[in-house]
Tab-separated table of C-alpha atoms and ligand atoms in Angstrom:
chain	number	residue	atom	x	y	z
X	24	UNK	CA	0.000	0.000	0.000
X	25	UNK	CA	1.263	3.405	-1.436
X	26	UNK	CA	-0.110	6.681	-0.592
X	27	UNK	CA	-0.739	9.791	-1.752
X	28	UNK	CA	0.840	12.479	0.110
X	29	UNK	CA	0.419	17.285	0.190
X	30	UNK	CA	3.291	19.297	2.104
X	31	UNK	CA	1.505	22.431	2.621
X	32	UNK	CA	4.342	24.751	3.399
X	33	UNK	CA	6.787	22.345	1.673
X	34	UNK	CA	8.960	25.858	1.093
X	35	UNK	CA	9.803	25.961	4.883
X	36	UNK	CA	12.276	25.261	7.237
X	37	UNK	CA	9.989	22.142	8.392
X	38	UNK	CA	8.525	21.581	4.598
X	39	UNK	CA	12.478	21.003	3.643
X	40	UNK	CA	13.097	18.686	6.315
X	41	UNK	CA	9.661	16.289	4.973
X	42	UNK	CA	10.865	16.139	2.309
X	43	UNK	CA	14.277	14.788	3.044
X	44	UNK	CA	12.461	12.631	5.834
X	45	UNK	CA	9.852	11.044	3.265
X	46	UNK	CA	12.854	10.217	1.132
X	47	UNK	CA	15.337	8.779	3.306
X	48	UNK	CA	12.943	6.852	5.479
X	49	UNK	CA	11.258	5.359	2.684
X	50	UNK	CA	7.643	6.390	3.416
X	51	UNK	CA	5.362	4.519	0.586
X	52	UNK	CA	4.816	7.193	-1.216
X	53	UNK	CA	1.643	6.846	-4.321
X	54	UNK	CA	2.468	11.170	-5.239
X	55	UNK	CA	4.066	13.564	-3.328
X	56	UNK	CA	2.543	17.248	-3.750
X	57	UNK	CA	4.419	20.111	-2.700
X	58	UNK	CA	2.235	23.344	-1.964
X	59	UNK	CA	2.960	26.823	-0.544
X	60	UNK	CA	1.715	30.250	-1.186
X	61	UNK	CA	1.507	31.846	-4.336
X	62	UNK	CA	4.894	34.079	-3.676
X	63	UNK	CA	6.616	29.871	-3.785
X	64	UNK	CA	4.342	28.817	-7.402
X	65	UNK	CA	6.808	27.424	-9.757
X	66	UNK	CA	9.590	26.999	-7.628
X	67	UNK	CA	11.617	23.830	-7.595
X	68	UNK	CA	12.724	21.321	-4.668
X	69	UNK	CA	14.272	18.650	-4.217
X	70	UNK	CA	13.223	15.232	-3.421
X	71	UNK	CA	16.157	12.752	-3.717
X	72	UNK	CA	17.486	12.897	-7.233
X	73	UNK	CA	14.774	14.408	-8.585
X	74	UNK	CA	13.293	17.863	-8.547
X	75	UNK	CA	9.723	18.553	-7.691
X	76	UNK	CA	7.405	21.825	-8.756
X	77	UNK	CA	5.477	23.884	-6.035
X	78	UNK	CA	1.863	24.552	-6.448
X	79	UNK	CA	-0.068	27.480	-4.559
X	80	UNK	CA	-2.532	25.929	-2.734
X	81	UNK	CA	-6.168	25.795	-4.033
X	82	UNK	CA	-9.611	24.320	-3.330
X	83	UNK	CA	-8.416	21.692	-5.539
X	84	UNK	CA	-5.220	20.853	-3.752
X	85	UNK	CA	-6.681	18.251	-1.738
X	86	UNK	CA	-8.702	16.076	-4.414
X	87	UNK	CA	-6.856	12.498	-4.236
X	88	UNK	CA	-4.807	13.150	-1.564
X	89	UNK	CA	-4.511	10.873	1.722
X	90	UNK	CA	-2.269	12.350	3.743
X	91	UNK	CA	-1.042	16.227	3.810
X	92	UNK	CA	1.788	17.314	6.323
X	93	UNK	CA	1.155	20.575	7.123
X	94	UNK	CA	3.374	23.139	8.624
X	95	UNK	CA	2.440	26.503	7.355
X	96	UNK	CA	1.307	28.371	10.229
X	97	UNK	CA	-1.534	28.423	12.375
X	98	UNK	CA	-3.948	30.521	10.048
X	99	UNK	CA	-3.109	28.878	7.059
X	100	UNK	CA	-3.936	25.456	8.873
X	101	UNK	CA	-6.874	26.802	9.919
X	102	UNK	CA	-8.272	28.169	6.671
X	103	UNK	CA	-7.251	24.570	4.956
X	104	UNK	CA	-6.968	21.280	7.102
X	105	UNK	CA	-10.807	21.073	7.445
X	106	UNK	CA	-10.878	21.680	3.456
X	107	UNK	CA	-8.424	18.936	3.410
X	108	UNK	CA	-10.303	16.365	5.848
X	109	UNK	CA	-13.661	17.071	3.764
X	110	UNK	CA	-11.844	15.805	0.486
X	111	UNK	CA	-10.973	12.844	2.183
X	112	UNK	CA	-7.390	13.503	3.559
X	113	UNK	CA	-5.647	13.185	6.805
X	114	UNK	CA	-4.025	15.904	8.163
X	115	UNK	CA	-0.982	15.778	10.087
X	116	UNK	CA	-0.569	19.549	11.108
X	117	UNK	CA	2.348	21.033	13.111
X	118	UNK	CA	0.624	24.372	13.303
X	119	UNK	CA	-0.550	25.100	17.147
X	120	UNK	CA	-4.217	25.491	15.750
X	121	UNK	CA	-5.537	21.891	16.228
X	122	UNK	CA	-3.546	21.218	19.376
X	123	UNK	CA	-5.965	21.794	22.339
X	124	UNK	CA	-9.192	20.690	20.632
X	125	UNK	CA	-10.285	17.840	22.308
X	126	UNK	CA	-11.414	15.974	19.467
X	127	UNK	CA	-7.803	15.772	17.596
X	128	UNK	CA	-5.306	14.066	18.946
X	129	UNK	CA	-1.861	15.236	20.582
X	130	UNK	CA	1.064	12.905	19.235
X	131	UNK	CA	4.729	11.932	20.545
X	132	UNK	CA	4.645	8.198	19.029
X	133	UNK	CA	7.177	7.773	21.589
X	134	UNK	CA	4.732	8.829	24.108
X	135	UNK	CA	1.128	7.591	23.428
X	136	UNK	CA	0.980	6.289	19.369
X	137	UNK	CA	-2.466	4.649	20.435
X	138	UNK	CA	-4.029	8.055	20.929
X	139	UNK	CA	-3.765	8.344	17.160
X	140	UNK	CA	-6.525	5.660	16.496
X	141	UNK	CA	-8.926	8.337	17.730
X	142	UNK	CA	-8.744	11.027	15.149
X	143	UNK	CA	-11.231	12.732	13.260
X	144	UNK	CA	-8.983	13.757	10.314
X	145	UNK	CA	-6.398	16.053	12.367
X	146	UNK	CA	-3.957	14.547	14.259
X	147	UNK	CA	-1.510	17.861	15.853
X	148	UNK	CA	1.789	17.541	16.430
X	149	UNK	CA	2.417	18.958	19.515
X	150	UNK	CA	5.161	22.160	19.892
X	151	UNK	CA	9.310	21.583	19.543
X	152	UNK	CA	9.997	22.045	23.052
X	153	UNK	CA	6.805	20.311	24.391
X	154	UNK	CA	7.644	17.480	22.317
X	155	UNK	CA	11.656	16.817	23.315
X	156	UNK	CA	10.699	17.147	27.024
X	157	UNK	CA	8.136	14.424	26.384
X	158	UNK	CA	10.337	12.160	24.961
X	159	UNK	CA	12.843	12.850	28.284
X	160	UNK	CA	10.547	12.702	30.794
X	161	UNK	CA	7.783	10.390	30.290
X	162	UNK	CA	10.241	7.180	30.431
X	163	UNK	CA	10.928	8.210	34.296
X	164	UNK	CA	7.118	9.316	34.408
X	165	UNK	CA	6.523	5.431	33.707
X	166	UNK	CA	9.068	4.085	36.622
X	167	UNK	CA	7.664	6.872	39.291
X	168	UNK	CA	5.110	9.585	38.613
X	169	UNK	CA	6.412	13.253	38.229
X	170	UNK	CA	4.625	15.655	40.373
X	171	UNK	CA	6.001	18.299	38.980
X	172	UNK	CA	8.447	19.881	36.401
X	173	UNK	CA	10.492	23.505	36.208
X	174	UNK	CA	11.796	23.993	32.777
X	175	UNK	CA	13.888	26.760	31.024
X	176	UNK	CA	14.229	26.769	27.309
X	177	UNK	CA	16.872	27.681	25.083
X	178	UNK	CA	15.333	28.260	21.610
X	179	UNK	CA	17.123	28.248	18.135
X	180	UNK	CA	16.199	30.598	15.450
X	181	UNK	CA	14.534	27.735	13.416
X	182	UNK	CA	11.263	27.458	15.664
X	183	UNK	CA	10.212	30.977	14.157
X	184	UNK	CA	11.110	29.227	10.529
X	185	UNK	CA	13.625	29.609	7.746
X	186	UNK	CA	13.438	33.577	7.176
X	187	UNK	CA	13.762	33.914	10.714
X	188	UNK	CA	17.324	31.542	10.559
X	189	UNK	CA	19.041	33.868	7.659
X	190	UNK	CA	17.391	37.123	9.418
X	191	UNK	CA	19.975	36.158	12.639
X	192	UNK	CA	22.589	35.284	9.950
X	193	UNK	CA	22.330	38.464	8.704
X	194	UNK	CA	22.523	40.261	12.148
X	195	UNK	CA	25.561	38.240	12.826
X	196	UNK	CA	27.569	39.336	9.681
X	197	UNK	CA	26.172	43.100	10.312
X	198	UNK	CA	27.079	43.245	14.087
X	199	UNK	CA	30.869	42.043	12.673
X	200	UNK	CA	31.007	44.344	10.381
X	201	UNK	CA	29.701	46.853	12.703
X	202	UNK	CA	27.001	47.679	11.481
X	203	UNK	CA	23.217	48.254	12.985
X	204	UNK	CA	21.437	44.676	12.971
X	205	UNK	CA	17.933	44.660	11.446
X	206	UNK	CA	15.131	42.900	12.749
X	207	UNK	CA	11.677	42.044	10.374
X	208	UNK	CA	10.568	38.546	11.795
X	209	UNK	CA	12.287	38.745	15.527
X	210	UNK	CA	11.022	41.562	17.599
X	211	UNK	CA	14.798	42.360	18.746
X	212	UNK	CA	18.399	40.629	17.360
X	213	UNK	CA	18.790	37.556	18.246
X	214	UNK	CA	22.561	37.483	17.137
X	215	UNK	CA	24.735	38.091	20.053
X	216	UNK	CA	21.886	38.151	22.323
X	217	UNK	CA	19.052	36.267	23.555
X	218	UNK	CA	15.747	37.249	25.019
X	219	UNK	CA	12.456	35.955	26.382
X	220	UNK	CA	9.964	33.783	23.847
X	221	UNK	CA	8.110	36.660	21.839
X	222	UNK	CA	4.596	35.087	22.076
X	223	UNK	CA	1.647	37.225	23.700
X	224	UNK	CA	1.777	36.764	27.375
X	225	UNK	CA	-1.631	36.091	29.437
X	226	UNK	CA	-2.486	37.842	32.870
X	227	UNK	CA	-0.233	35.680	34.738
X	228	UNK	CA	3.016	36.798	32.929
X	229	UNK	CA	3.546	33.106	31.250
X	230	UNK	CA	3.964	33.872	27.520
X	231	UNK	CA	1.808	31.441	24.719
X	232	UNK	CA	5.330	29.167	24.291
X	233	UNK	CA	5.527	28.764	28.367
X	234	UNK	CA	1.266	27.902	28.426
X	235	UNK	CA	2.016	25.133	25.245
X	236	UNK	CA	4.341	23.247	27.402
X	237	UNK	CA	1.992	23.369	30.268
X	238	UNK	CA	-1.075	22.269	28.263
X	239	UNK	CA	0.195	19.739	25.856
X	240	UNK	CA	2.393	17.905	28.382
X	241	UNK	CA	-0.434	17.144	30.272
X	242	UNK	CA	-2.351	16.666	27.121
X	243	UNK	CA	0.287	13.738	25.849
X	244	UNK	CA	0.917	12.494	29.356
X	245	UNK	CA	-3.419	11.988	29.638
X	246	UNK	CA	-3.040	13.769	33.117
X	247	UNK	CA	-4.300	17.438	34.677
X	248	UNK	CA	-2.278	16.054	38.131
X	249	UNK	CA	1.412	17.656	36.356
X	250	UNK	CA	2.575	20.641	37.616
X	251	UNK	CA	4.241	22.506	35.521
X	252	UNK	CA	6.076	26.069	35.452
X	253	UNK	CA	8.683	26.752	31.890
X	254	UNK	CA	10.216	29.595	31.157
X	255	UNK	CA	10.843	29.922	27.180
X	256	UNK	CA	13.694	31.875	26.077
X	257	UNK	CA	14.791	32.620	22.176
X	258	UNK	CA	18.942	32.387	22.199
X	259	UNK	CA	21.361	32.661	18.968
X	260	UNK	CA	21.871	29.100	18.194
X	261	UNK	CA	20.357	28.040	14.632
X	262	UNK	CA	18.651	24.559	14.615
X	263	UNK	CA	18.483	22.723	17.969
X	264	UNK	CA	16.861	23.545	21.123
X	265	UNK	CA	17.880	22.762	24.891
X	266	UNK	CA	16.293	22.831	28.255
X	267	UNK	CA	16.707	22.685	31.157
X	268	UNK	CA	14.899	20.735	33.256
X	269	UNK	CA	13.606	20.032	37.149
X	270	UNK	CA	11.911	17.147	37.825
X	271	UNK	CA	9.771	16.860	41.279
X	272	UNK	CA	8.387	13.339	41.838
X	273	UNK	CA	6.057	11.921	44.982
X	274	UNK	CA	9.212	9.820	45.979
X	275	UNK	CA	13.198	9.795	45.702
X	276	UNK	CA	14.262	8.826	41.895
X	277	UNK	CA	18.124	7.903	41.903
X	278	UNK	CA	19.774	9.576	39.433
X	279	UNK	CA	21.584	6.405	38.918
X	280	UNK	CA	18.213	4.749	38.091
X	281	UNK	CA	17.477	7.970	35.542
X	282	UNK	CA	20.174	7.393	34.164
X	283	UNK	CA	19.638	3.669	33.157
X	284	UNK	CA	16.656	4.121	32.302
X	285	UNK	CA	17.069	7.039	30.046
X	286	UNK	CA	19.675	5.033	28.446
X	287	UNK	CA	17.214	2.078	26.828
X	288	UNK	CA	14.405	4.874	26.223
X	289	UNK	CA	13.153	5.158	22.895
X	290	UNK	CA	14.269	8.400	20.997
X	291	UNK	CA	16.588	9.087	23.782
X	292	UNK	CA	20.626	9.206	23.446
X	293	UNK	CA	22.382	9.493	26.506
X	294	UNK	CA	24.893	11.778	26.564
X	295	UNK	CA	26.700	12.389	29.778
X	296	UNK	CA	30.849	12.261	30.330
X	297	UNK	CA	31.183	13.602	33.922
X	298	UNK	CA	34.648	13.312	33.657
X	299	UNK	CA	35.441	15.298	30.045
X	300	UNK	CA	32.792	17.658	31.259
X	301	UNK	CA	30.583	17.055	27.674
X	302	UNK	CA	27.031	16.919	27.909
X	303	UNK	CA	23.944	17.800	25.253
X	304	UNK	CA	24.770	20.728	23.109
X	305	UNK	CA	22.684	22.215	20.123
X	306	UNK	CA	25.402	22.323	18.032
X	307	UNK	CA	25.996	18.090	18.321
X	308	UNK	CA	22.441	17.847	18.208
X	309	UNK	CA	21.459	18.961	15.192
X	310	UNK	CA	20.528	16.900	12.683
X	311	UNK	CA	20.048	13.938	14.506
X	312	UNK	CA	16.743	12.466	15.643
X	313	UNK	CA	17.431	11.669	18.790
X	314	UNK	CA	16.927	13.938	21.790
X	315	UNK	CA	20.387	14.031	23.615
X	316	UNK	CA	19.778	13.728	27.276
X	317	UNK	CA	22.373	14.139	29.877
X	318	UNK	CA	23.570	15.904	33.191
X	319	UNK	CA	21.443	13.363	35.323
X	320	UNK	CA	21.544	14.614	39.171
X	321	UNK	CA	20.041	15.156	42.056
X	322	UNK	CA	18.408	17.714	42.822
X	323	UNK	CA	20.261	19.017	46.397
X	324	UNK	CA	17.442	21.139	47.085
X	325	UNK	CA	14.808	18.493	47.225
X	326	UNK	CA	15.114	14.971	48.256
X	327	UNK	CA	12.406	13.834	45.889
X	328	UNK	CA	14.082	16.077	42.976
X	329	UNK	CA	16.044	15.582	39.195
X	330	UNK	CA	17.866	17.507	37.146
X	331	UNK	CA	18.699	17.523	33.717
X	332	UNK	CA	19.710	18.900	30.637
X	333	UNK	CA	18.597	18.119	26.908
X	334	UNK	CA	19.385	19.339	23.310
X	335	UNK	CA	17.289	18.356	20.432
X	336	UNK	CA	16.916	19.082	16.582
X	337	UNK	CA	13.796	21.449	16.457
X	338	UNK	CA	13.200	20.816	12.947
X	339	UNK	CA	13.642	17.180	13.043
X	340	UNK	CA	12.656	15.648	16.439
X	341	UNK	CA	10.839	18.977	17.526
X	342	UNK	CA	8.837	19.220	14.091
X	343	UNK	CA	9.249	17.011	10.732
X	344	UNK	CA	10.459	13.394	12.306
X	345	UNK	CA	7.481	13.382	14.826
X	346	UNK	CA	5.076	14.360	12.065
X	347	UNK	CA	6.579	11.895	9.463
X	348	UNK	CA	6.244	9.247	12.794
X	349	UNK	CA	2.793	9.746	13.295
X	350	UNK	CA	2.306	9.339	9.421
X	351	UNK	CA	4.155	5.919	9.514
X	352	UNK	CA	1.940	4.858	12.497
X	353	UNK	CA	-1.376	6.053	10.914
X	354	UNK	CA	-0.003	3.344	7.640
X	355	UNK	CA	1.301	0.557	10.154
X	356	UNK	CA	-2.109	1.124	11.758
X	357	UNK	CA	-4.017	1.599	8.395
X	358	UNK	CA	-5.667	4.324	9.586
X	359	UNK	CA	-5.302	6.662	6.496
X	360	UNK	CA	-8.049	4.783	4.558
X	361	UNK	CA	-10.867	4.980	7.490
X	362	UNK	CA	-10.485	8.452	6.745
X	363	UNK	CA	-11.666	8.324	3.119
X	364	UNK	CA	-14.134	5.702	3.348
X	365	UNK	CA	-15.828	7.802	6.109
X	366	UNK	CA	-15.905	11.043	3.842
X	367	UNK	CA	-17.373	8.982	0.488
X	368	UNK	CA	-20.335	7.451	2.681
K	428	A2P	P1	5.962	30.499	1.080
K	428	A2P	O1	7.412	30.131	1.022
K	428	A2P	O2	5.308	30.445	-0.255
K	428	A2P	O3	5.703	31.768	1.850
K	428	A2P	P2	8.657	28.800	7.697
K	428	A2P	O4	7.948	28.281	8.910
K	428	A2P	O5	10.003	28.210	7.491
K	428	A2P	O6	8.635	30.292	7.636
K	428	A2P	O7	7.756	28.307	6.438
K	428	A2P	C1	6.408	28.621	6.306
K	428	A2P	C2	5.807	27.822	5.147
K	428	A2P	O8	4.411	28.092	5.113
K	428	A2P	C3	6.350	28.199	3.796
K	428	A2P	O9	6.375	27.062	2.981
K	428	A2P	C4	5.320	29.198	3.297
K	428	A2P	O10	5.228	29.303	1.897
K	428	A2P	C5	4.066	28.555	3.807
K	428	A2P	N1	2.978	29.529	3.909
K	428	A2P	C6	2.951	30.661	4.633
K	428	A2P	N2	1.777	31.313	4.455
K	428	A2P	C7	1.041	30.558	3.599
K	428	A2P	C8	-0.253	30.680	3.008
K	428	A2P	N3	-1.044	31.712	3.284
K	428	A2P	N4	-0.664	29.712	2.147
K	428	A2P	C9	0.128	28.657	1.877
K	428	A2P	N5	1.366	28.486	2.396
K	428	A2P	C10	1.823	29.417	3.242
């Protein structure tokens, strides 16, 4: 069984990275349509040796189309995944749109790939930094419940997309040059700086990044009971994001026994040299698809408490792997074709 497969925002940061993930994993692929916005009509990309033509997407876009990975902003997902799931499709959709209705289901395959069986046509993948703490902490969630997590992000320049990756390149060469930096997608350089998560902050103080990994953590973990306090910063690295991460649970968790266990979890890689001093970094982690996990320790302000430390590739673990993960689940599963027969009753 082959299927027929839409990248909606196949010009992107994330739409580049499908692409090379649909190719080198081997997805059964029937078509492959790439689509964007008019401003990307025309344009070329690759896909393995060959080169493949972008459409701008149109009511028509979706007509004999199974599966379409979306990642083309919230609006845009809005406007066309329901278009998409009345043609018949299933939508995959990496947007933040979808990810709190309670009808769609919240995906980390390593995490809970049965809650895909439930969806309605959506299925969201769930935010980069939401999604690489999952994968850390729900193997130690399994061994002893966590009661309660303190995180602190450090964001690439790839979470606000490709434009947003050569605007810090940019401010990099000017500020060497010494010249003034401009800004258009970041609110402030990034280059030689860092600052807090630019999303719209609620009456708390918590930004819209800091609320996602509140939400959707409890969302994939199918418990209200976490508590759970991030703080989300933007800093001048390009691709891969780290966090840091406290981990309160209801009784003392070795971090011996974290450590062992982190080491056989799926979509984990420990990495931890105490001696050479080398932990995660973003720099090792991009490209890869696992989550690098390491600094393991106690917590010596709380008997009960972990820390740790993490790097991850945002556009690979944190956005196109998990979305091209879920897609190989809903085949294994067969779960693309319910889909279509329930639209042509
Ligand atoms: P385009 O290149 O034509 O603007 P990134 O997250 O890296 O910025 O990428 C965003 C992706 O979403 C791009 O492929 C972009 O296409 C696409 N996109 C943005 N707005 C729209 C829209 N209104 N309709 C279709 N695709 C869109």
């Amino acid at each position: 069984q082959s299927y027929r497969v839409a990248i909606l925002g196949a010009t992107g940061a994330v739409g580049a990275e499908l692409l090379e993930l649909l190719h080198s994993r081997s997805f059964p692929l029937a078509d492959l349509k790439l689509l964007a916005s008019e401003r990307s009509a025309g344009a070329k990309l690759p896909f393995g040796s060959s080169m493949l033509s972008v459409e701008a997407v149109s009511d028509r876009s979706f007509d004999n189309v199974d599966l379409v990975l979306a990642s083309a902003g919230g609006s845009t997902s809005k406007f066309w995944a329901p278009k998409a799931v009345a043609a018949g499709a299933v939508v995959i959709d990496n947007s933040s749109a979808f990810r709190m209705d309670a009808t769609v289901p919240l995906v980390v395959p390593e995490v809970n790939p049965e809650a895909v069986a439930s969806h309605r046509g959506i299925i969201a993948n769930p935010n980069c930094t939401t999604i690489l703490m999952a994968v850390a902490v729900w193997p130690l969630h399994q061994v002893r419940p966590v009661k309660r997590i303190v995180v602190a992000t450090y964001q690439s320049a790839s979470g606000a997309g490709a434009r947003a990756m050569e605007e810090m390149k940019a401010q990099a060469r000017a500020i060497l040059a010494g010249e003034t930096p401009k800004t258009e997608i970041f609110p402030y350089p990034l280059a030689f700086n860092l600052f807090p998560h630019n999303t719209a902050i609620n009456e708390l103080g918590y930004c819209e990044e800091e609320m996602k990994m509140v939400n959707e953590t409890r969302k994939i973990f199918g418990t209200e009971e976490i508590k759970i306090s991030a703080t989300c910063i933007r800093v001048p690295v390009l691709r891969a994001h780290s966090e840091a991460i406290n981990l309160e649970f209801a009784e003392p968790f070795s971090a011996i026994e974290a450590r062992d266990i982190l080491k056989q979890a799926k979509g984990v890689k420990l990495v931890q040299d105490w001696q050479a001093n080398y932990f995660p970094m973003p720099a090792e982690a991009s490209g890869k698809d696992e989550v690098l996990v390491g600094r393991i320790r106690q917590d010596i302000s709380h008997p009960c408490g972990l820390e740790m430390w993490l790097s991850g590739d945002q556009i690979r673990k944190g956005a196109a792997l998990n979305a091209v993960q879920i897609a190989e689940l809903l085949a294994t599963k067969k779960l693309l074709q319910t889909q279509r027969a329930a639209v042509s009753k």
